[in-house]
Coordinates of N, CA and C in Angstrom, one line a residue:
M6 N 9.5 -7.8 -16.7 CA 9.4 -8.6 -15.9 C 10.7 -8.8 -15.3
S7 N 10.6 -8.7 -14.0 CA 11.9 -8.5 -12.9 C 12.6 -9.8 -12.6
H8 N 13.9 -10.2 -12.5 CA 14.6 -11.1 -12.4 C 15.6 -10.7 -11.5
I9 N 16.5 -12.0 -10.5 CA 17.1 -12.1 -9.4 C 18.1 -12.5 -10.0
A10 N 19.6 -12.4 -9.8 CA 20.9 -13.3 -10.1 C 21.6 -13.1 -9.3
M11 N 22.0 -14.4 -8.6 CA 23.4 -14.3 -7.6 C 24.7 -14.3 -8.7
R12 N 25.4 -13.8 -8.6 CA 26.5 -13.9 -9.0 C 27.6 -15.1 -8.5
T13 N 27.2 -15.1 -7.3 CA 27.9 -16.8 -6.9 C 27.1 -17.0 -5.7
A14 N 27.6 -18.5 -5.6 CA 26.6 -19.0 -4.7 C 27.6 -19.3 -3.3
L15 N 26.9 -19.1 -2.5 CA 28.0 -19.3 -1.4 C 26.7 -20.1 0.0
P16 N 27.6 -20.6 1.1 CA 26.6 -21.8 1.9 C 26.2 -21.0 3.1
L17 N 25.1 -21.6 3.2 CA 24.2 -20.6 4.5 C 24.7 -21.0 5.7
I18 N 24.5 -19.7 6.1 CA 25.1 -19.3 7.8 C 24.3 -18.7 8.6
T19 N 24.3 -18.7 9.7 CA 23.4 -18.4 10.8 C 23.4 -17.1 11.1
A20 N 22.0 -16.5 11.2 CA 22.1 -15.3 11.3 C 22.9 -14.6 12.3
A21 N 23.3 -15.5 13.6 CA 24.2 -15.0 14.3 C 25.6 -14.7 14.1
A22 N 26.0 -15.3 12.8 CA 27.4 -15.4 12.5 C 27.5 -13.9 11.2
V23 N 26.3 -13.4 11.1 CA 26.1 -12.0 9.7 C 26.9 -10.9 10.5
L24 N 26.6 -10.7 11.3 CA 27.5 -9.5 12.2 C 28.0 -9.8 13.4
L25 N 29.1 -8.6 13.9 CA 29.6 -9.1 15.0 C 28.7 -8.9 16.4
A26 N 28.9 -9.5 17.2 CA 27.8 -9.0 18.2 C 28.4 -9.7 19.6
G27 N 29.4 -10.2 20.1 CA 30.3 -10.5 21.1 C 31.6 -10.2 21.3
A28 N 31.8 -10.2 22.5 CA 33.6 -9.9 22.7 C 34.4 -11.1 22.4
G29 N 33.7 -12.5 22.0 CA 34.4 -13.7 21.5 C 34.4 -13.6 19.9
A30 N 33.7 -12.6 19.1 CA 34.2 -12.4 18.1 C 34.9 -12.3 17.1
S31 N 35.8 -12.8 16.0 CA 36.9 -12.4 15.5 C 37.1 -12.0 14.5
A32 N 37.8 -11.3 14.1 CA 38.2 -11.0 12.5 C 38.4 -12.0 11.4
A33 N 37.9 -11.7 10.1 CA 38.2 -12.5 9.0 C 39.5 -12.0 8.2
A34 N 39.4 -12.3 7.2 CA 40.8 -12.4 6.4 C 40.6 -11.1 6.1
P35 N 41.7 -9.9 5.7 CA 41.7 -8.7 5.5 C 40.8 -8.7 3.7
V36 N 40.4 -7.5 3.7 CA 39.9 -7.2 2.5 C 40.3 -5.7 1.9
D37 N 41.0 -5.4 0.6 CA 41.4 -4.4 0.1 C 40.1 -3.8 -0.5
V38 N 40.1 -2.7 0.5 CA 39.1 -1.8 0.1 C 40.1 -0.4 -0.5
P39 N 38.6 0.7 -1.0 CA 39.8 2.0 -1.2 C 39.9 3.1 -0.2
V40 N 40.7 3.7 0.1 CA 41.2 4.6 1.3 C 40.1 5.4 1.8
G41 N 39.4 5.4 2.8 CA 38.6 6.1 3.3 C 37.4 5.3 3.2
E42 N 37.0 4.1 2.8 CA 36.0 3.6 2.6 C 35.8 2.3 3.7
P43 N 35.0 2.0 4.5 CA 35.1 0.9 5.5 C 34.6 0.0 5.1
V44 N 34.8 -1.5 5.6 CA 34.1 -2.4 5.4 C 33.9 -3.4 6.4
P45 N 33.0 -4.1 7.2 CA 32.7 -4.6 8.1 C 33.7 -5.4 8.2
A46 N 34.6 -5.7 9.6 CA 35.6 -6.8 10.1 C 35.1 -8.4 9.5
E47 N 33.8 -8.7 9.6 CA 33.7 -9.9 9.6 C 32.9 -10.4 7.9
G48 N 33.4 -9.2 7.4 CA 33.3 -9.6 5.6 C 32.1 -9.0 5.1
A49 N 30.9 -8.5 5.9 CA 29.7 -7.8 5.6 C 28.8 -8.6 4.9
R50 N 28.4 -10.1 5.7 CA 27.5 -11.4 4.9 C 26.2 -10.8 5.2
I51 N 25.7 -10.8 4.7 CA 24.4 -10.4 4.4 C 23.4 -11.9 4.4
V52 N 22.5 -12.3 5.2 CA 21.8 -13.5 5.1 C 20.5 -13.1 4.3
L53 N 19.8 -13.3 3.5 CA 18.5 -13.3 2.7 C 17.3 -13.8 3.4
D54 N 15.9 -13.2 3.0 CA 15.0 -14.1 3.5 C 15.1 -15.7 2.5
D55 N 15.6 -15.8 2.1 CA 15.5 -17.3 1.3 C 16.6 -17.9 1.8
G56 N 17.7 -17.4 2.5 CA 18.6 -18.1 2.9 C 19.9 -18.4 2.4
R57 N 20.1 -17.4 1.2 CA 21.0 -17.0 0.4 C 22.1 -15.8 1.2
V58 N 23.4 -16.3 1.2 CA 24.4 -15.3 1.8 C 24.9 -14.5 1.0
V59 N 25.0 -13.6 0.6 CA 26.0 -12.2 -0.1 C 26.7 -11.7 1.0
G60 N 28.0 -11.6 0.2 CA 29.2 -11.0 0.9 C 30.0 -10.1 0.3
V61 N 31.0 -9.3 0.7 CA 31.8 -8.8 0.2 C 32.6 -9.2 -1.3
G62 N 32.8 -8.7 -2.4 CA 32.7 -9.4 -3.6 C 31.8 -10.0 -4.2
D63 N 30.7 -10.3 -3.8 CA 29.3 -10.9 -4.1 C 28.2 -9.8 -4.6
S64 N 27.2 -10.3 -5.5 CA 26.2 -9.0 -5.6 C 25.1 -9.6 -5.7
V65 N 23.8 -8.9 -6.0 CA 22.6 -9.7 -6.5 C 21.9 -8.8 -7.4
S66 N 21.8 -8.9 -8.3 CA 20.7 -8.1 -9.5 C 19.5 -8.4 -9.5
F67 N 19.0 -7.3 -10.8 CA 17.3 -7.4 -10.9 C 17.3 -6.1 -12.0
T68 N 16.2 -6.3 -12.5 CA 15.8 -5.4 -13.3 C 14.4 -5.3 -13.3
F69 N 13.5 -3.7 -13.3 CA 12.3 -3.8 -13.3 C 11.9 -2.8 -14.1
E70 N 11.0 -2.4 -14.6 CA 10.4 -1.4 -15.5 C 9.7 -0.3 -14.4
G71 N 10.1 1.1 -14.8 CA 9.7 2.2 -14.2 C 8.3 2.6 -14.0
D72 N 7.7 3.4 -13.2 CA 6.2 3.9 -13.4 C 6.0 5.4 -14.0
E73 N 7.4 5.4 -14.4 CA 7.2 7.3 -15.1 C 6.1 7.2 -16.3
E74 N 5.4 8.3 -16.2 CA 4.7 8.3 -17.7 C 5.3 8.2 -18.7
P75 N 4.6 7.6 -19.7 CA 5.5 7.6 -21.3 C 5.9 9.0 -22.0
A76 N 7.1 9.1 -22.4 CA 7.1 10.5 -23.1 C 6.6 10.6 -23.8
V77 N 6.3 12.3 -24.0 CA 5.9 12.9 -25.0 C 6.4 13.6 -25.9
Q78 N 6.4 13.6 -27.3 CA 7.0 14.4 -27.9 C 6.6 15.7 -28.1
P79 N 7.5 16.5 -27.8 CA 7.2 18.2 -27.7 C 6.4 18.6 -29.4
K80 N 5.8 19.7 -29.2 CA 5.0 20.2 -30.3 C 5.9 21.2 -30.9
P81 N 6.0 20.9 -32.2 CA 6.7 22.0 -33.1 C 6.5 23.6 -33.0
G82 N 7.1 24.3 -32.7 CA 6.9 25.7 -32.9 C 6.1 26.2 -34.4
K83 N 5.6 27.3 -34.7 CA 4.8 27.4 -35.6 C 6.0 27.7 -36.8
G84 N 6.2 27.1 -37.9 CA 7.0 27.1 -39.0 C 7.8 26.1 -39.0
D85 N 8.3 25.5 -37.8 CA 8.8 23.8 -37.3 C 8.3 22.8 -38.1
M86 N 9.5 22.1 -38.7 CA 9.1 20.9 -39.1 C 8.9 19.7 -37.6
A87 N 8.0 19.0 -37.8 CA 8.0 18.3 -36.5 C 8.9 17.1 -37.2
A88 N 9.9 16.7 -35.7 CA 11.0 15.2 -35.9 C 9.5 14.1 -35.5
M89 N 10.1 13.0 -36.2 CA 9.7 12.1 -36.3 C 10.3 11.1 -34.9
A90 N 9.3 10.5 -34.3 CA 9.3 10.0 -33.0 C 9.4 8.3 -33.2
C91 N 10.1 7.5 -32.9 CA 10.0 6.0 -32.9 C 9.1 5.8 -31.7
P92 N 8.7 4.6 -32.0 CA 7.4 4.0 -31.0 C 7.9 3.7 -29.7
E93 N 9.3 3.1 -29.6 CA 10.1 3.0 -28.2 C 9.7 4.1 -27.3
V94 N 9.8 5.2 -27.8 CA 9.8 6.8 -27.1 C 8.7 6.6 -25.5
N95 N 7.2 6.1 -26.0 CA 6.4 5.8 -25.5 C 6.9 4.3 -24.5
D96 N 8.0 3.7 -24.8 CA 8.4 2.3 -23.8 C 8.7 2.8 -22.7
R97 N 8.3 2.3 -21.0 CA 8.6 2.8 -20.0 C 10.0 2.5 -19.9
P98 N 11.0 3.4 -18.6 CA 12.2 3.0 -18.8 C 12.6 1.9 -18.0
T99 N 13.6 1.1 -17.6 CA 13.8 -0.1 -17.3 C 15.0 0.6 -16.4
Y100 N 15.4 -0.2 -15.2 CA 15.9 -0.1 -14.7 C 16.6 -1.5 -14.0
T101 N 18.2 -1.8 -14.3 CA 18.7 -2.4 -14.0 C 19.9 -2.2 -12.6
V102 N 19.7 -3.3 -11.7 CA 20.3 -2.8 -10.5 C 21.3 -3.8 -9.9
K103 N 22.4 -3.4 -9.2 CA 22.9 -4.4 -8.9 C 23.2 -3.8 -7.0
G104 N 22.9 -4.9 -6.1 CA 23.3 -4.7 -5.0 C 24.2 -5.5 -4.5
S105 N 25.0 -4.6 -3.2 CA 26.3 -5.5 -2.6 C 25.9 -5.1 -1.3
P106 N 26.7 -5.7 -0.1 CA 26.8 -5.1 1.3 C 27.5 -3.9 1.0
Y107 N 27.4 -3.3 2.4 CA 28.1 -1.9 2.3 C 28.2 -1.5 3.7
F108 N 29.1 -1.0 4.0 CA 29.1 -0.6 5.6 C 28.8 1.0 5.9
I109 N 28.1 1.0 6.8 CA 27.6 2.7 7.0 C 28.2 3.1 7.9
P110 N 29.1 4.1 8.1 CA 29.6 4.3 9.7 C 28.6 5.2 10.4
D111 N 28.8 5.1 11.8 CA 27.6 5.7 12.8 C 28.4 7.2 12.7
K112 N 27.2 8.1 12.0 CA 28.0 9.6 11.6 C 27.5 10.6 13.0
A113 N 26.3 10.2 13.5 CA 25.6 10.7 14.5 C 26.5 10.4 15.6
K114 N 26.5 9.4 16.1 CA 27.8 9.1 17.3 C 29.1 8.4 17.1
P115 N 30.1 9.2 16.4 CA 31.2 8.5 15.8 C 32.1 7.8 16.8
Q116 N 32.3 6.7 16.4 CA 33.7 6.0 17.2 C 34.5 5.4 16.5
S117 N 36.1 5.7 16.9 CA 36.6 4.7 15.8 C 37.9 4.8 16.8
T118 N 38.7 3.6 16.6 CA 40.0 4.2 17.1 C 41.2 2.9 15.9
W119 N 42.4 3.6 16.1 CA 43.7 2.8 15.4 C 44.0 1.2 15.6
L120 N 44.0 0.5 15.4 CA 44.4 -1.1 15.6 C 45.7 -1.0 14.6
L121 N 46.5 -1.7 15.6 CA 48.0 -2.4 15.0 C 47.6 -3.9 15.0
P122 N 48.5 -4.8 14.2 CA 48.4 -6.2 14.1 C 48.5 -6.6 15.1
R123 N 47.4 -7.8 15.7 CA 47.0 -8.2 16.6 C 46.5 -7.7 18.0
Q124 N 46.3 -6.6 17.7 CA 45.2 -5.5 18.8 C 44.2 -6.0 18.5
T125 N 43.1 -5.8 19.8 CA 41.6 -5.8 19.7 C 41.0 -4.6 20.4
V126 N 40.2 -4.2 19.7 CA 38.8 -3.2 20.4 C 37.6 -4.0 20.7
S127 N 37.1 -3.5 21.9 CA 35.5 -4.0 22.1 C 34.9 -2.8 22.8
W128 N 34.0 -2.4 21.9 CA 33.3 -1.7 22.6 C 32.0 -1.8 22.9
T129 N 31.4 -1.5 23.8 CA 29.6 -1.8 24.3 C 28.7 -0.4 24.0
V130 N 27.9 -0.9 23.0 CA 26.9 0.2 22.4 C 25.7 0.1 22.9
T131 N 24.9 1.3 23.6 CA 23.9 1.8 24.1 C 23.3 2.8 23.4
G132 N 21.6 2.8 23.6 CA 21.2 3.9 23.4 C 20.4 3.7 22.2
S133 N 20.2 4.6 21.3 CA 19.8 4.8 20.1 C 20.8 5.6 18.9
H134 N 20.7 4.7 17.4 CA 21.7 5.1 16.4 C 20.9 4.8 15.1
T135 N 20.5 5.9 14.9 CA 19.8 6.0 13.7 C 20.7 6.1 12.3
F136 N 20.8 5.5 11.3 CA 21.2 5.5 9.5 C 20.1 5.7 9.1
T137 N 20.2 6.5 8.1 CA 19.5 7.1 7.1 C 20.2 6.8 5.4
W138 N 19.5 6.9 4.5 CA 19.8 6.6 3.2 C 20.7 7.9 2.6
D139 N 21.7 7.7 1.9 CA 21.9 8.3 1.2 C 22.1 8.6 -0.5
I140 N 21.4 9.3 -1.2 CA 21.0 9.1 -2.5 C 21.4 10.4 -3.5
G141 N 22.1 11.0 -2.9 CA 22.8 12.0 -3.8 C 21.2 13.4 -4.0
G142 N 21.6 14.0 -5.2 CA 20.7 14.8 -5.2 C 19.8 14.6 -6.4
S143 N 18.2 15.0 -6.3 CA 17.5 15.3 -7.3 C 17.1 13.6 -8.0
V144 N 17.3 12.9 -6.9 CA 17.0 11.3 -7.3 C 15.8 10.6 -6.6
E145 N 15.2 11.3 -5.7 CA 14.6 10.9 -4.7 C 13.8 9.7 -5.4
A146 N 12.9 10.3 -5.9 CA 11.9 9.2 -6.6 C 12.3 8.0 -7.4
E147 N 13.1 8.3 -8.2 CA 14.0 7.3 -8.8 C 14.5 6.4 -7.6
A148 N 15.3 6.7 -6.7 CA 16.1 6.0 -5.7 C 15.2 5.1 -4.7
G149 N 14.1 5.9 -4.8 CA 12.9 5.2 -3.4 C 12.1 3.9 -4.4
A150 N 11.9 4.3 -6.0 CA 11.6 3.0 -6.7 C 12.1 2.0 -6.7
I151 N 13.9 2.2 -6.8 CA 14.9 1.3 -6.4 C 14.7 0.4 -5.4
L152 N 14.6 1.6 -4.3 CA 14.7 0.7 -2.9 C 13.6 0.0 -2.5
A153 N 12.3 0.3 -2.9 CA 10.9 -0.5 -2.8 C 11.1 -1.7 -3.4
K154 N 11.7 -1.7 -4.9 CA 12.0 -3.0 -5.6 C 12.8 -4.3 -5.2
A155 N 14.0 -3.2 -4.3 CA 15.2 -4.4 -3.7 C 14.4 -4.7 -2.3
K156 N 13.8 -4.1 -2.1 CA 12.9 -4.6 -0.4 C 12.1 -5.7 -1.1
V157 N 11.5 -6.1 -2.3 CA 10.5 -6.9 -2.3 C 11.6 -7.9 -2.8
S158 N 12.7 -8.0 -3.9 CA 13.2 -8.7 -4.7 C 14.1 -9.2 -4.2
V159 N 15.4 -8.4 -3.3 CA 16.4 -9.1 -2.6 C 16.1 -9.0 -1.1
D160 N 16.0 -8.1 -0.2 CA 15.7 -8.1 1.3 C 15.0 -7.4 2.0
T161 N 14.0 -8.0 2.5 CA 12.9 -7.2 3.2 C 13.0 -6.4 4.5
K162 N 14.4 -6.4 5.3 CA 15.1 -5.5 5.9 C 15.7 -4.3 5.3
I163 N 15.8 -4.3 4.1 CA 16.4 -3.0 3.7 C 15.6 -1.9 3.7
S164 N 16.0 -0.6 3.8 CA 14.7 0.6 4.3 C 15.7 1.8 4.3
N165 N 15.0 2.9 4.1 CA 15.9 4.3 3.9 C 15.9 4.9 5.4
S166 N 15.6 4.1 6.1 CA 16.1 5.3 7.7 C 15.4 3.5 8.7
W167 N 17.1 3.4 9.4 CA 16.9 2.2 10.7 C 17.6 2.9 11.7
T168 N 17.0 2.4 12.9 CA 17.1 3.3 14.2 C 17.1 1.6 15.1
W169 N 18.7 1.8 15.5 CA 19.1 0.3 16.5 C 18.9 0.9 17.8
T170 N 18.3 0.4 18.3 CA 18.3 0.6 20.0 C 18.4 -0.5 20.8
G171 N 19.3 -0.7 21.9 CA 19.6 -1.1 22.9 C 20.6 -1.3 23.4
T172 N 21.4 -2.7 23.9 CA 22.9 -2.6 24.6 C 23.5 -3.5 23.7
Q173 N 24.7 -3.7 22.9 CA 25.2 -4.6 22.4 C 26.9 -4.7 22.5
T174 N 28.1 -5.6 22.4 CA 29.1 -5.3 22.7 C 29.7 -5.9 21.4
V175 N 30.6 -4.8 20.6 CA 31.2 -5.3 19.4 C 32.8 -5.3 19.2
T176 N 32.9 -6.1 18.8 CA 34.6 -6.7 18.9 C 35.4 -6.9 17.6
D177 N 36.8 -6.2 17.5 CA 37.4 -6.5 16.2 C 38.5 -6.9 16.7
T178 N 39.6 -7.7 16.4 CA 40.6 -8.2 16.2 C 41.5 -7.9 15.0
N179 N 42.7 -7.4 15.2 CA 43.5 -7.2 13.7 C 44.2 -8.2 13.7
T180 N 43.5 -9.2 12.2 CA 44.6 -10.2 12.5 C 45.6 -10.0 10.9
T181 N 45.4 -9.1 10.3 CA 46.4 -8.6 9.3 C 47.7 -8.1 9.3
S182 N 48.6 -7.9 8.8 CA 49.9 -7.4 8.5 C 49.8 -6.2 8.8
K183 N 49.0 -5.1 8.7 CA 48.7 -3.9 8.3 C 48.2 -3.0 9.6
G184 N 48.2 -1.7 9.9 CA 47.4 -1.4 10.8 C 46.1 -0.4 10.3
Y185 N 44.9 -0.5 10.9 CA 43.8 0.2 10.3 C 42.7 0.9 11.4
R186 N 41.7 1.8 10.8 CA 41.4 2.4 11.8 C 39.9 1.5 12.0
A187 N 39.3 1.2 13.0 CA 38.2 0.3 13.2 C 37.1 1.2 13.4
V188 N 36.0 0.9 13.0 CA 35.1 2.3 12.9 C 33.5 1.5 13.6
L189 N 32.8 2.3 14.4 CA 31.6 2.2 14.3 C 30.3 2.0 13.8
G190 N 29.9 1.4 13.5 CA 28.5 1.4 12.1 C 27.5 0.7 12.1
Q191 N 27.2 0.0 10.8 CA 26.1 -0.8 10.3 C 26.2 -1.6 9.0
V192 N 25.8 -2.6 9.1 CA 25.9 -3.1 7.7 C 24.6 -3.1 7.0
G193 N 25.0 -2.1 5.6 CA 23.5 -2.3 4.8 C 23.8 -2.4 3.3
W194 N 23.4 -1.7 2.3 CA 23.5 -2.0 0.9 C 23.9 -1.0 0.2
K195 N 24.9 -1.4 -1.0 CA 24.8 -0.2 -1.9 C 24.2 -0.6 -3.5
L196 N 23.6 0.0 -3.6 CA 22.3 -0.7 -5.0 C 22.8 0.7 -6.0
T197 N 23.2 0.0 -7.0 CA 23.6 1.1 -8.1 C 22.9 0.3 -9.4
G198 N 21.9 1.6 -9.5 CA 20.6 1.3 -10.4 C 21.1 2.1 -11.8
V199 N 21.0 1.2 -12.9 CA 21.4 2.0 -14.3 C 19.6 2.1 -15.3
K200 N 19.1 3.4 -15.3 CA 18.0 3.9 -15.6 C 18.5 4.0 -17.5
T201 N 17.6 3.4 -17.9 CA 17.8 3.2 -19.5 C 16.0 3.5 -19.9
W202 N 16.4 4.4 -21.1 CA 15.0 5.1 -21.5 C 15.3 5.7 -23.1
I203 N 14.4 5.8 -24.0 CA 14.2 6.6 -25.2 C 13.6 7.6 -24.9
A204 N 14.5 8.5 -25.1 CA 14.3 10.0 -25.5 C 13.7 10.6 -26.8
P205 N 12.5 11.4 -27.1 CA 12.4 12.1 -28.4 C 13.6 12.6 -28.9
P206 N 14.1 13.0 -30.4 CA 13.1 11.7 -31.1 C 13.1 10.3 -31.4
C207 N 14.4 9.7 -31.2 CA 15.1 8.1 -30.7 C 16.1 8.1 -30.2
T208 N 16.4 8.6 -29.1 CA 17.7 8.8 -28.6 C 17.6 7.7 -27.2
V209 N 18.5 6.7 -27.3 CA 18.5 6.1 -26.1 C 19.8 6.4 -24.8
K210 N 19.2 6.9 -23.5 CA 19.6 7.8 -23.0 C 19.5 6.8 -21.4
K211 N 20.8 7.2 -20.6 CA 21.1 6.0 -19.7 C 21.5 7.0 -18.2
K212 N 21.2 6.9 -17.1 CA 21.3 7.4 -16.0 C 21.6 6.5 -15.0
T213 N 22.9 6.6 -13.8 CA 23.3 5.8 -12.9 C 23.0 6.4 -11.5
I214 N 22.0 5.7 -10.7 CA 21.6 6.1 -9.5 C 22.2 5.4 -8.5
V215 N 22.7 5.9 -7.3 CA 23.1 5.3 -6.3 C 22.6 5.3 -5.0
V216 N 22.4 4.1 -4.5 CA 21.7 4.6 -3.4 C 22.3 3.5 -2.0
L217 N 22.7 4.3 -1.2 CA 23.5 3.8 -0.2 C 22.4 3.6 1.2
A218 N 21.9 2.5 1.6 CA 20.8 1.9 2.5 C 21.1 0.9 3.6
P219 N 20.4 1.5 4.5 CA 20.9 0.9 6.3 C 19.9 -0.5 6.2
R220 N 20.1 -1.3 6.7 CA 19.3 -2.3 6.8 C 19.2 -3.1 8.6
K221 N 17.9 -3.2 8.6 CA 17.5 -3.9 10.0 C 18.5 -4.9 10.6
G222 N 19.3 -4.5 11.6 CA 20.4 -5.4 11.8 C 20.9 -4.9 13.1
D223 N 21.8 -5.7 13.4 CA 22.9 -5.2 14.9 C 23.9 -4.1 14.4
M224 N 24.6 -3.5 15.3 CA 25.8 -2.7 15.0 C 26.9 -3.6 14.5
S225 N 27.9 -3.4 13.5 CA 29.4 -3.5 13.8 C 30.2 -2.8 13.5
I226 N 31.5 -3.3 13.4 CA 32.7 -2.5 13.2 C 33.2 -2.5 11.7
G227 N 33.3 -1.7 11.3 CA 34.1 -1.8 10.0 C 35.8 -1.2 10.1
R228 N 36.3 -1.5 8.9 CA 38.0 -1.3 8.9 C 38.2 -0.2 7.9
Q229 N 39.1 0.6 8.3 CA 39.4 2.0 7.4 C 40.9 1.6 7.3
N230 N 41.4 2.1 6.0 CA 42.5 1.9 5.7 C 43.2 3.2 5.9
S231 N 42.6 4.3 6.4 CA 43.2 5.7 6.8 C 42.4 6.1 8.2

């Protein structure tokens, strides 16, 4: 049975405060991130359907059973002895997933600038900007199962592809003591799933699957340390 757990409890905020959407928006306190990994200036806060708020450093977790066919014990060759398999070999695999807000840069129409302390950037974004999921190789079916469950259990706005269309002004002011690169993009989700199953004859197996998925929402500005 699936379950959802919030690591921290945060106060409810309005959807208008989730993403930068106007020239009057200002930046929050700096967030330490690895070099090259951007985060939104406003902390990547996402308001869930039930009003809960998830921000940088927070996570939502859930578990579910996979839909794969039960494992089949291979037949021994002629003259070979059959290995005894434990009953758990036929159990469905389980997935334990942790999701957190994640900034996705606009790769199709990249836009960025270097901001020194107290400098401000303001861009008017127009047209269509498409963001697609990043799942690595050979895990599309499993990534699809994780995304589908996250859409039901966590956030109905999550998807494997999202196209933003319209006109919007995004703004970021560097209130930190160091310079950083402001990057145009969109706030999505990082879903880290650990698949666990029993392989014949009776061996516990684990595989980690990372899904970077966009979310239906406005454009935003992220910060990059390089």
